[in-house]
C-alpha cells in the first residue's frame, strides 16, 4: 500500500491501514465465514430505508463472494486466496463506511461548506482564497472510534454497533418517517437534512437553561427558556455576503452602539464619497485615525487615505444608526452579531436576505429581556428609555417627564444614556444553523427554501450513496 491519503480518517484509509499494518482477519476464521458477516449483510441490505443504495456498500458483490466461498466455487480467475482477500477487505470497508457515516456524517461539512466559494486574491497573485461558511466545531472519526468499531467485530457485536451509531434526534426520526412517501424533489431535501442531523457538534444544543437558535432558511430566531419559547423574524446576509453558520454564546449587549464600518464596506460603499461632507453628515458618519482615535475633517480625507486602512469610519449611535438601538455581542471569527435595525420594513417580506452578514432581529427589546431574565423593572425601563421605548414603571415615566433629550451641535436629539452596556450572565448559547426542514416555535416540522443553495451543495457530496 502507498501513503495514506489526505483524509487519513476516511473509512477507505483506515481499512487499508489496518491490513497494511498486519491486522488479522476479522470476518473469516478457521471455521469459515463468521456469523458477523451475515449480520453485516443483513443490516446493509436495509440501507434503502435510510435512502441509500446497496450498491455503494457492495452488497451484491459481497453476497456473491460469500456464496462463492461457501460453495467452494474457485477457479483460475477466482482463487481461494483472492476470494478471501477481497471478501475480508470489502466487508471491513463496507462496515466502516456505514458506522463512520452514521455516527459522524457521510459528508464532512468542513470540506463541503468551506471549499466551494472563493474570492479573488487582492494582491493579483493566482491563488484561491476560500470563503468559510461553516464554523461550527464538529467531531469527526478518530483512531479510537475505528479501534472500537473493529473490536465490535471480534466481540460478536456488529449488530449492536450498527444500531448504536444511528442518529437519535427527534428531527432525524421525523425525517426518516417522511422519507418513505416523499416525492423525488422532496426526497433530496429530506436526505440532505438527515445528513445534517448526523453532523456531530462538539457543543450540541442544550436541553436545559436558555439557548438561542437562528435558522437562516426560515429567516427566524427561536429563543428557548426553561418555561417559554419566543420566536421572531430575522434578516440575514445577502447571497453575496452570506451569514456564516456557527456556534457561540451571547456575552453582552450594547445600547445605542456606534457602528464601526468594516473596511470591506468602506471600500465598496463609502470610498467614492470621500470628501463629500454632506454625505457623511446625512449618515452621521465621522472619520478618525485608527492609531490615535482622533477625529479628522471629512474634507481632508481622500479616497487613498480611506482605502489605506489607517482611518476608521464610524456612525454615531442613536436613532438612524444602522445597528439600530441595541446590539448583542458574541465571539466569532467573522465580526458578525445580532442587532436591531433602523429600517424594519423588510421584516414584512418573505425574502429577508438584506445584510452584509449580521443578523437583524425583529423584536430586540424582547430578546434583551429574555437574555437578562429576572432583572428588576427599573433596569428594564432604563433600557427602554435609552432605546426610545415608552417606560412601564412610574419611576421611568417620571424620569422621561423630567429629562428632556439633549441635542448635539447639529441640532440632533441625542439618545438618553441611562444605560449603554449590559452583561449577559450566564452567557446564553447561540446556534446559527441552516436546516431547510426544521421545527417551528410550536415544534411543528416546516419546510423552507434553500436560500443559499446549500442543499444542492451537500447533495453533490451525498448523492454517491443514493
Coordinates of C-alpha atoms in Angstrom, one line a residue:
X1 CA 0.0 0.0 0.0
X2 CA 1.2 3.6 -0.7
X3 CA 1.0 6.5 1.6
X4 CA -2.3 7.2 3.4
X5 CA -4.1 10.0 1.6
X6 CA -5.0 13.4 2.9
X7 CA -8.1 12.2 4.7
X8 CA -6.3 9.6 6.9
X9 CA -9.5 9.2 8.9
X10 CA -11.7 8.1 6.0
X11 CA -13.1 4.5 6.0
X12 CA -11.0 3.7 2.9
X13 CA -7.8 4.8 4.5
X14 CA -8.5 3.1 7.9
X15 CA -9.4 -0.1 6.1
X16 CA -6.2 -0.1 4.1
X17 CA -4.1 0.9 7.1
X18 CA -5.5 -1.9 9.2
X19 CA -4.5 -4.6 6.7
X20 CA -1.2 -2.8 5.7
X21 CA -0.1 -3.0 9.3
X22 CA -0.8 -6.7 9.5
X23 CA -4.2 -6.7 11.1
X24 CA -5.7 -10.2 11.5
X25 CA -8.7 -11.4 9.6
X26 CA -12.0 -10.2 11.2
X27 CA -14.7 -12.0 9.2
X28 CA -13.1 -15.3 8.2
X29 CA -11.7 -17.8 10.6
X30 CA -10.8 -21.5 10.7
X31 CA -14.4 -22.5 10.6
X32 CA -15.1 -20.3 7.6
X33 CA -17.1 -17.1 7.4
X34 CA -18.3 -15.9 10.8
X35 CA -21.9 -15.0 11.8
X36 CA -20.8 -11.4 11.9
X37 CA -20.5 -11.3 8.1
X38 CA -24.2 -12.5 7.8
X39 CA -25.2 -9.9 10.3
X40 CA -23.5 -7.1 8.4
X41 CA -25.0 -8.2 5.0
X42 CA -28.4 -8.3 6.6
X43 CA -28.0 -4.8 8.0
X44 CA -26.6 -3.4 4.8
X45 CA -29.4 -4.9 2.8
X46 CA -31.7 -2.4 4.6
X47 CA -29.8 0.8 3.8
X48 CA -32.6 1.7 1.4
X49 CA -34.6 2.5 4.5
X50 CA -32.3 5.5 5.1
X51 CA -32.4 6.4 1.4
X52 CA -29.1 4.9 0.4
X53 CA -28.2 2.4 -2.4
X54 CA -26.9 -1.1 -1.6
X55 CA -24.5 -0.6 -4.5
X56 CA -22.3 1.8 -2.6
X57 CA -21.9 -0.7 0.2
X58 CA -21.1 -3.5 -2.3
X59 CA -24.0 -5.7 -1.0
X60 CA -24.4 -7.7 -4.2
X61 CA -20.7 -8.2 -4.6
X62 CA -20.3 -9.3 -1.0
X63 CA -23.2 -11.7 -1.3
X64 CA -21.7 -13.2 -4.5
X65 CA -18.3 -13.6 -2.8
X66 CA -19.8 -15.2 0.3
X67 CA -21.7 -17.6 -1.9
X68 CA -18.6 -18.5 -3.9
X69 CA -16.7 -19.1 -0.7
X70 CA -19.4 -21.2 1.0
X71 CA -19.8 -23.3 -2.2
X72 CA -16.1 -23.6 -2.8
X73 CA -16.6 -22.2 -6.3
X74 CA -13.0 -21.4 -7.0
X75 CA -11.2 -21.4 -10.4
X76 CA -8.2 -19.9 -12.1
X77 CA -9.9 -16.5 -12.1
X78 CA -11.2 -16.7 -8.6
X79 CA -8.6 -18.5 -6.5
X80 CA -9.3 -19.2 -2.8
X81 CA -6.8 -16.7 -1.7
X82 CA -8.1 -13.9 -3.9
X83 CA -11.7 -14.5 -2.8
X84 CA -10.8 -14.5 0.8
X85 CA -8.7 -11.3 0.4
X86 CA -11.4 -9.5 -1.5
X87 CA -14.2 -10.6 0.8
X88 CA -12.3 -9.7 4.0
X89 CA -11.3 -6.3 2.7
X90 CA -14.7 -5.4 1.3
X91 CA -16.6 -6.5 4.4
X92 CA -14.4 -4.2 6.6
X93 CA -14.6 -1.3 4.2
X94 CA -18.4 -1.5 3.9
X95 CA -18.8 -1.8 7.7
X96 CA -16.5 1.1 8.5
X97 CA -18.1 3.3 5.8
X98 CA -21.6 2.7 7.3
X99 CA -20.7 3.1 11.0
X100 CA -18.5 6.2 10.5
X101 CA -21.1 7.8 8.2
X102 CA -24.0 7.2 10.6
X103 CA -22.0 8.3 13.6
X104 CA -20.4 11.4 12.1
X105 CA -21.9 12.1 8.7
X106 CA -21.2 10.7 5.2
X107 CA -20.3 14.3 4.2
X108 CA -17.7 16.3 6.1
X109 CA -19.3 19.8 6.5
X110 CA -15.9 21.5 6.9
X111 CA -14.9 20.3 3.4
X112 CA -18.2 20.6 1.7
X113 CA -19.1 24.1 3.0
X114 CA -15.7 25.7 3.2
X115 CA -14.1 24.8 -0.1
X116 CA -16.6 25.9 -2.8
X117 CA -16.9 29.7 -2.6
X118 CA -13.8 31.6 -3.5
X119 CA -12.8 35.2 -3.7
X120 CA -10.1 36.8 -5.8
X121 CA -6.7 37.5 -4.3
X122 CA -6.3 41.2 -3.6
X123 CA -2.5 41.0 -4.4
X124 CA -3.2 39.9 -8.0
X125 CA -1.4 36.6 -7.5
X126 CA -3.1 33.5 -8.8
X127 CA -4.3 32.0 -5.5
X128 CA -7.6 30.5 -4.4
X129 CA -9.0 32.1 -1.2
X130 CA -12.0 30.2 0.0
X131 CA -14.7 32.0 2.0
X132 CA -15.6 30.0 5.1
X133 CA -19.3 29.5 5.6
X134 CA -19.3 26.7 8.3
X135 CA -17.5 27.5 11.5
X136 CA -19.4 25.1 13.8
X137 CA -16.9 22.8 15.6
X138 CA -17.8 19.2 14.8
X139 CA -16.4 15.8 15.8
X140 CA -15.0 13.6 13.1
X141 CA -13.9 9.9 13.2
X142 CA -10.7 9.4 15.1
X143 CA -8.5 6.3 15.6
X144 CA -10.2 5.4 18.8
X145 CA -13.6 5.2 17.0
X146 CA -12.2 2.8 14.4
X147 CA -10.5 0.8 17.0
X148 CA -13.8 0.4 18.9
X149 CA -15.6 -0.5 15.7
X150 CA -13.1 -3.2 14.9
X151 CA -13.3 -4.6 18.4
X152 CA -17.1 -4.9 18.0
X153 CA -16.4 -7.4 15.1
X154 CA -14.2 -9.5 17.3
X155 CA -16.7 -9.4 20.1
X156 CA -19.6 -10.5 18.0
X157 CA -21.3 -7.1 18.4
X158 CA -21.7 -5.9 14.8
X159 CA -25.4 -5.6 15.0
X160 CA -25.4 -3.5 18.3
X161 CA -22.7 -1.3 16.9
X162 CA -24.7 -0.5 13.7
X163 CA -27.7 0.3 15.8
X164 CA -25.7 2.4 18.2
X165 CA -24.4 4.8 15.6
X166 CA -27.8 5.6 14.2
X167 CA -28.8 9.3 14.9
X168 CA -31.4 9.5 17.7
X169 CA -32.5 13.1 17.5
X170 CA -36.3 13.7 17.2
X171 CA -35.7 15.6 13.9
X172 CA -33.9 12.7 12.4
X173 CA -36.7 10.4 13.4
X174 CA -39.2 12.7 11.9
X175 CA -37.3 13.0 8.6
X176 CA -36.9 9.2 8.5
X177 CA -40.7 8.9 8.6
X178 CA -41.1 11.4 5.8
X179 CA -38.6 9.6 3.6
X180 CA -40.8 6.7 2.6
X181 CA -43.6 8.9 1.0
X182 CA -41.6 11.8 -0.3
X183 CA -41.6 12.9 -3.9
X184 CA -38.3 12.9 -5.8
X185 CA -37.7 16.6 -5.2
X186 CA -38.7 16.5 -1.5
X187 CA -36.7 13.3 -1.1
X188 CA -33.5 15.1 -1.8
X189 CA -34.3 17.8 0.7
X190 CA -35.2 15.1 3.4
X191 CA -31.9 13.2 2.8
X192 CA -29.8 16.4 3.0
X193 CA -31.4 17.4 6.3
X194 CA -31.0 13.8 7.6
X195 CA -27.3 14.2 6.8
X196 CA -27.1 17.5 8.7
X197 CA -28.5 15.6 11.7
X198 CA -25.6 13.2 11.5
X199 CA -23.0 16.0 11.9
X200 CA -21.9 15.7 15.5
X201 CA -21.3 19.2 17.0
X202 CA -18.7 19.5 19.8
X203 CA -21.1 21.8 21.6
X204 CA -24.6 20.4 20.9
X205 CA -27.8 22.3 21.8
X206 CA -28.6 22.1 25.5
X207 CA -31.8 20.6 26.8
X208 CA -32.0 22.8 29.9
X209 CA -31.4 26.5 30.6
X210 CA -31.6 29.1 27.8
X211 CA -30.3 29.0 24.2
X212 CA -31.0 30.9 21.0
X213 CA -31.3 29.4 17.5
X214 CA -31.2 31.3 14.2
X215 CA -32.3 29.2 11.3
X216 CA -31.3 31.0 8.1
X217 CA -33.6 29.3 5.6
X218 CA -36.6 30.1 7.9
X219 CA -35.4 33.7 8.4
X220 CA -36.4 33.1 12.1
X221 CA -34.9 33.3 15.6
X222 CA -36.1 31.0 18.3
X223 CA -35.2 31.6 22.0
X224 CA -35.7 28.7 24.3
X225 CA -36.0 29.0 28.1
X226 CA -37.0 26.8 31.0
X227 CA -40.6 27.9 30.9
X228 CA -41.2 29.5 27.5
X229 CA -40.3 29.8 23.9
X230 CA -40.0 33.0 21.9
X231 CA -39.7 33.5 18.1
X232 CA -39.2 36.4 15.8
X233 CA -38.3 37.2 12.2
X234 CA -34.8 38.0 11.3
X235 CA -32.9 39.4 8.4
X236 CA -29.6 37.9 7.5
X237 CA -26.8 38.1 4.9
X238 CA -27.5 38.5 1.2
X239 CA -26.4 35.7 -1.1
X240 CA -23.2 37.7 -1.9
X241 CA -22.5 38.3 1.8
X242 CA -23.9 35.1 3.5
X243 CA -24.3 34.9 7.2
X244 CA -21.9 32.2 8.5
X245 CA -23.0 29.1 10.3
X246 CA -21.5 29.0 13.8
X247 CA -21.9 28.3 17.5
X248 CA -21.1 30.8 20.2
X249 CA -22.6 32.4 23.3
X250 CA -24.1 35.8 23.7
X251 CA -22.0 37.6 26.3
X252 CA -23.2 41.2 26.5
X253 CA -25.4 43.8 24.8
X254 CA -24.7 47.4 23.9
X255 CA -27.4 50.1 23.8
X256 CA -27.1 52.9 21.2
X257 CA -23.8 51.5 19.9
X258 CA -21.6 53.3 17.4
X259 CA -21.1 51.4 14.2
X260 CA -17.5 50.9 13.2
X261 CA -17.9 50.3 9.5
X262 CA -15.9 47.2 8.2
X263 CA -13.2 48.0 5.7
X264 CA -14.9 45.9 3.1
X265 CA -18.0 48.1 3.3
X266 CA -15.8 51.2 3.3
X267 CA -14.2 50.0 0.1
X268 CA -17.5 49.1 -1.6
X269 CA -19.9 51.7 -0.4
X270 CA -18.1 54.7 1.2
X271 CA -14.9 55.2 -0.7
X272 CA -16.4 57.0 -3.7
X273 CA -17.9 59.6 -1.3
X274 CA -14.6 60.7 0.0
X275 CA -14.5 64.4 0.8
X276 CA -18.3 64.7 0.5
X277 CA -19.2 66.3 3.8
X278 CA -22.9 66.3 3.1
X279 CA -22.9 62.5 2.5
X280 CA -21.1 61.9 5.8
X281 CA -23.4 64.3 7.6
X282 CA -26.6 62.7 6.3
X283 CA -25.4 59.3 7.5
X284 CA -23.9 60.7 10.7
X285 CA -20.5 59.2 9.8
X286 CA -17.2 60.6 11.1
X287 CA -13.6 59.6 10.4
X288 CA -10.9 59.0 12.9
X289 CA -7.3 57.8 12.9
X290 CA -7.1 54.2 13.9
X291 CA -3.9 54.6 15.7
X292 CA -4.9 57.6 17.9
X293 CA -8.7 57.7 17.7
X294 CA -8.5 61.4 16.8
X295 CA -11.3 62.7 14.6
X296 CA -10.3 64.3 11.3
X297 CA -12.1 66.7 9.0
X298 CA -14.1 64.9 6.3
X299 CA -12.9 67.3 3.6
X300 CA -9.3 66.4 4.3
X301 CA -9.6 62.7 3.8
X302 CA -9.0 61.3 0.2
X303 CA -10.0 58.0 -1.3
X304 CA -6.4 56.8 -1.0
X305 CA -6.5 57.6 2.7
X306 CA -9.8 55.8 3.3
X307 CA -8.6 52.7 1.4
X308 CA -5.3 52.6 3.3
X309 CA -7.0 51.1 6.4
X310 CA -5.4 53.7 8.6
X311 CA -8.7 55.6 9.1
X312 CA -11.8 54.4 10.8
X313 CA -15.3 55.4 9.5
X314 CA -17.9 55.2 12.3
X315 CA -21.6 56.1 12.6
X316 CA -22.8 57.8 15.8
X317 CA -25.1 55.8 18.0
X318 CA -28.8 56.6 18.4
X319 CA -31.8 56.9 16.1
X320 CA -30.9 56.1 12.4
X321 CA -27.8 54.1 13.3
X322 CA -27.5 51.0 11.0
X323 CA -27.2 48.7 14.1
X324 CA -30.5 50.2 15.5
X325 CA -30.6 50.8 19.2
X326 CA -29.1 47.7 20.6
X327 CA -26.6 45.0 19.5
X328 CA -25.9 41.6 21.0
X329 CA -22.3 40.5 21.0
X330 CA -20.7 37.1 20.9
X331 CA -17.3 35.7 20.0
X332 CA -16.9 34.7 16.4
X333 CA -14.4 34.8 13.5
X334 CA -16.5 36.9 11.2
X335 CA -17.2 40.1 13.1
X336 CA -21.0 39.4 13.0
X337 CA -23.6 39.9 15.7
X338 CA -27.3 40.1 16.3
X339 CA -28.7 43.6 16.3
X340 CA -31.7 45.9 15.9
X341 CA -32.2 47.8 12.6
X342 CA -33.1 51.3 11.6
X343 CA -35.1 50.0 8.6
X344 CA -37.6 47.5 10.0
X345 CA -39.9 47.5 7.0
X346 CA -38.1 44.5 5.4
X347 CA -39.4 42.2 8.1
X348 CA -42.7 42.1 6.2
X349 CA -41.0 40.5 3.2
X350 CA -40.7 36.7 2.8
X351 CA -37.2 37.1 1.5
X352 CA -35.1 38.7 4.2
X353 CA -31.5 38.4 2.9
X354 CA -30.6 42.1 3.5
X355 CA -27.3 42.4 5.4
X356 CA -23.6 42.1 5.0
X357 CA -23.6 39.0 7.2
X358 CA -25.0 40.2 10.6
X359 CA -28.4 39.0 11.8
X360 CA -31.1 41.7 12.3
X361 CA -33.8 40.9 14.8
X362 CA -37.4 42.0 14.7
X363 CA -38.1 42.5 18.5
X364 CA -34.7 43.4 20.0
X365 CA -36.1 44.6 23.4
X366 CA -37.9 41.3 23.9
X367 CA -34.7 39.4 23.1
X368 CA -32.8 41.6 25.6
X369 CA -35.5 40.9 28.3
X370 CA -35.2 37.1 27.5
X371 CA -31.4 37.1 27.8
X372 CA -31.4 39.1 31.0
X373 CA -34.1 37.1 32.7
X374 CA -35.2 38.2 36.2
X375 CA -33.8 41.7 36.3
X376 CA -35.6 44.5 38.2
X377 CA -38.2 46.6 36.4
X378 CA -36.2 49.8 36.7
X379 CA -33.3 48.2 34.8
X380 CA -35.7 47.2 32.0
X381 CA -37.1 50.7 31.9
X382 CA -33.6 52.2 31.6
X383 CA -33.1 50.0 28.6
X384 CA -36.5 51.1 27.2
X385 CA -35.8 54.8 27.7
X386 CA -32.3 54.5 26.2
X387 CA -34.0 52.8 23.1
X388 CA -36.8 55.4 22.9
X389 CA -39.4 52.9 24.1
X390 CA -42.1 54.1 26.5
X391 CA -41.2 53.2 30.1
X392 CA -43.6 50.9 32.1
X393 CA -42.8 52.0 35.7
X394 CA -43.7 55.2 37.4
X395 CA -40.0 55.8 38.1
X396 CA -39.3 55.6 34.4
X397 CA -42.2 57.8 33.4
X398 CA -41.1 60.4 36.0
X399 CA -37.6 60.3 34.5
X400 CA -38.8 60.9 30.9
X401 CA -41.0 63.8 32.1
X402 CA -38.1 65.5 33.9
X403 CA -35.3 64.9 31.5
X404 CA -35.6 66.4 28.0
X405 CA -33.3 64.8 25.4
X406 CA -30.1 66.8 24.8
X407 CA -29.1 68.0 21.3
X408 CA -25.7 67.9 19.6
X409 CA -24.1 70.7 17.7
X410 CA -26.2 69.9 14.6
X411 CA -29.5 70.0 16.5
X412 CA -29.9 66.3 16.5
X413 CA -31.6 64.8 19.6
X414 CA -29.2 62.6 21.5
X415 CA -30.4 59.3 23.0
X416 CA -30.8 59.0 26.7
X417 CA -27.7 57.4 28.1
X418 CA -29.2 55.8 31.2
X419 CA -27.6 52.5 30.2
X420 CA -25.2 51.6 27.4
X421 CA -23.9 48.1 28.4
X422 CA -25.4 45.1 30.0
X423 CA -23.6 41.7 30.5
X424 CA -25.5 38.5 29.9
X425 CA -24.8 36.2 32.8
X426 CA -24.6 33.4 32.4
X427 CA -23.7 33.6 28.7
X428 CA -26.5 32.2 26.5
X429 CA -25.5 29.6 23.9
X430 CA -26.2 30.8 20.3
X431 CA -26.6 28.5 17.2
X432 CA -26.7 29.9 13.7
X433 CA -27.8 26.9 11.6
X434 CA -29.1 26.0 8.1
X435 CA -31.9 23.5 8.0
X436 CA -34.5 23.6 5.2
X437 CA -36.7 21.2 7.1
X438 CA -37.0 22.1 10.8
X439 CA -39.5 22.5 13.6
X440 CA -41.0 25.9 14.2
X441 CA -41.6 27.5 17.6
X442 CA -44.5 25.1 18.2
X443 CA -42.5 22.0 17.4
X444 CA -44.2 21.5 14.0
X445 CA -42.0 20.4 11.2
X446 CA -41.9 23.1 8.4
X447 CA -40.1 23.2 5.0
X448 CA -38.1 26.2 3.9
X449 CA -36.5 27.3 0.6
X450 CA -32.8 26.6 0.0
X451 CA -31.9 30.3 0.2
X452 CA -28.1 30.0 -0.1
X453 CA -28.1 26.9 -2.3
X454 CA -26.5 24.7 0.5
X455 CA -28.9 21.8 0.0
X456 CA -27.6 21.4 -3.6
X457 CA -24.0 21.7 -2.3
X458 CA -24.5 18.9 0.3
X459 CA -26.4 16.8 -2.2
X460 CA -23.5 16.9 -4.6
X461 CA -21.4 15.2 -2.0
X462 CA -24.1 12.9 -0.6
X463 CA -25.6 11.6 -3.9
X464 CA -22.9 9.0 -4.5
X465 CA -24.5 7.0 -1.7
X466 CA -28.0 7.2 -3.1

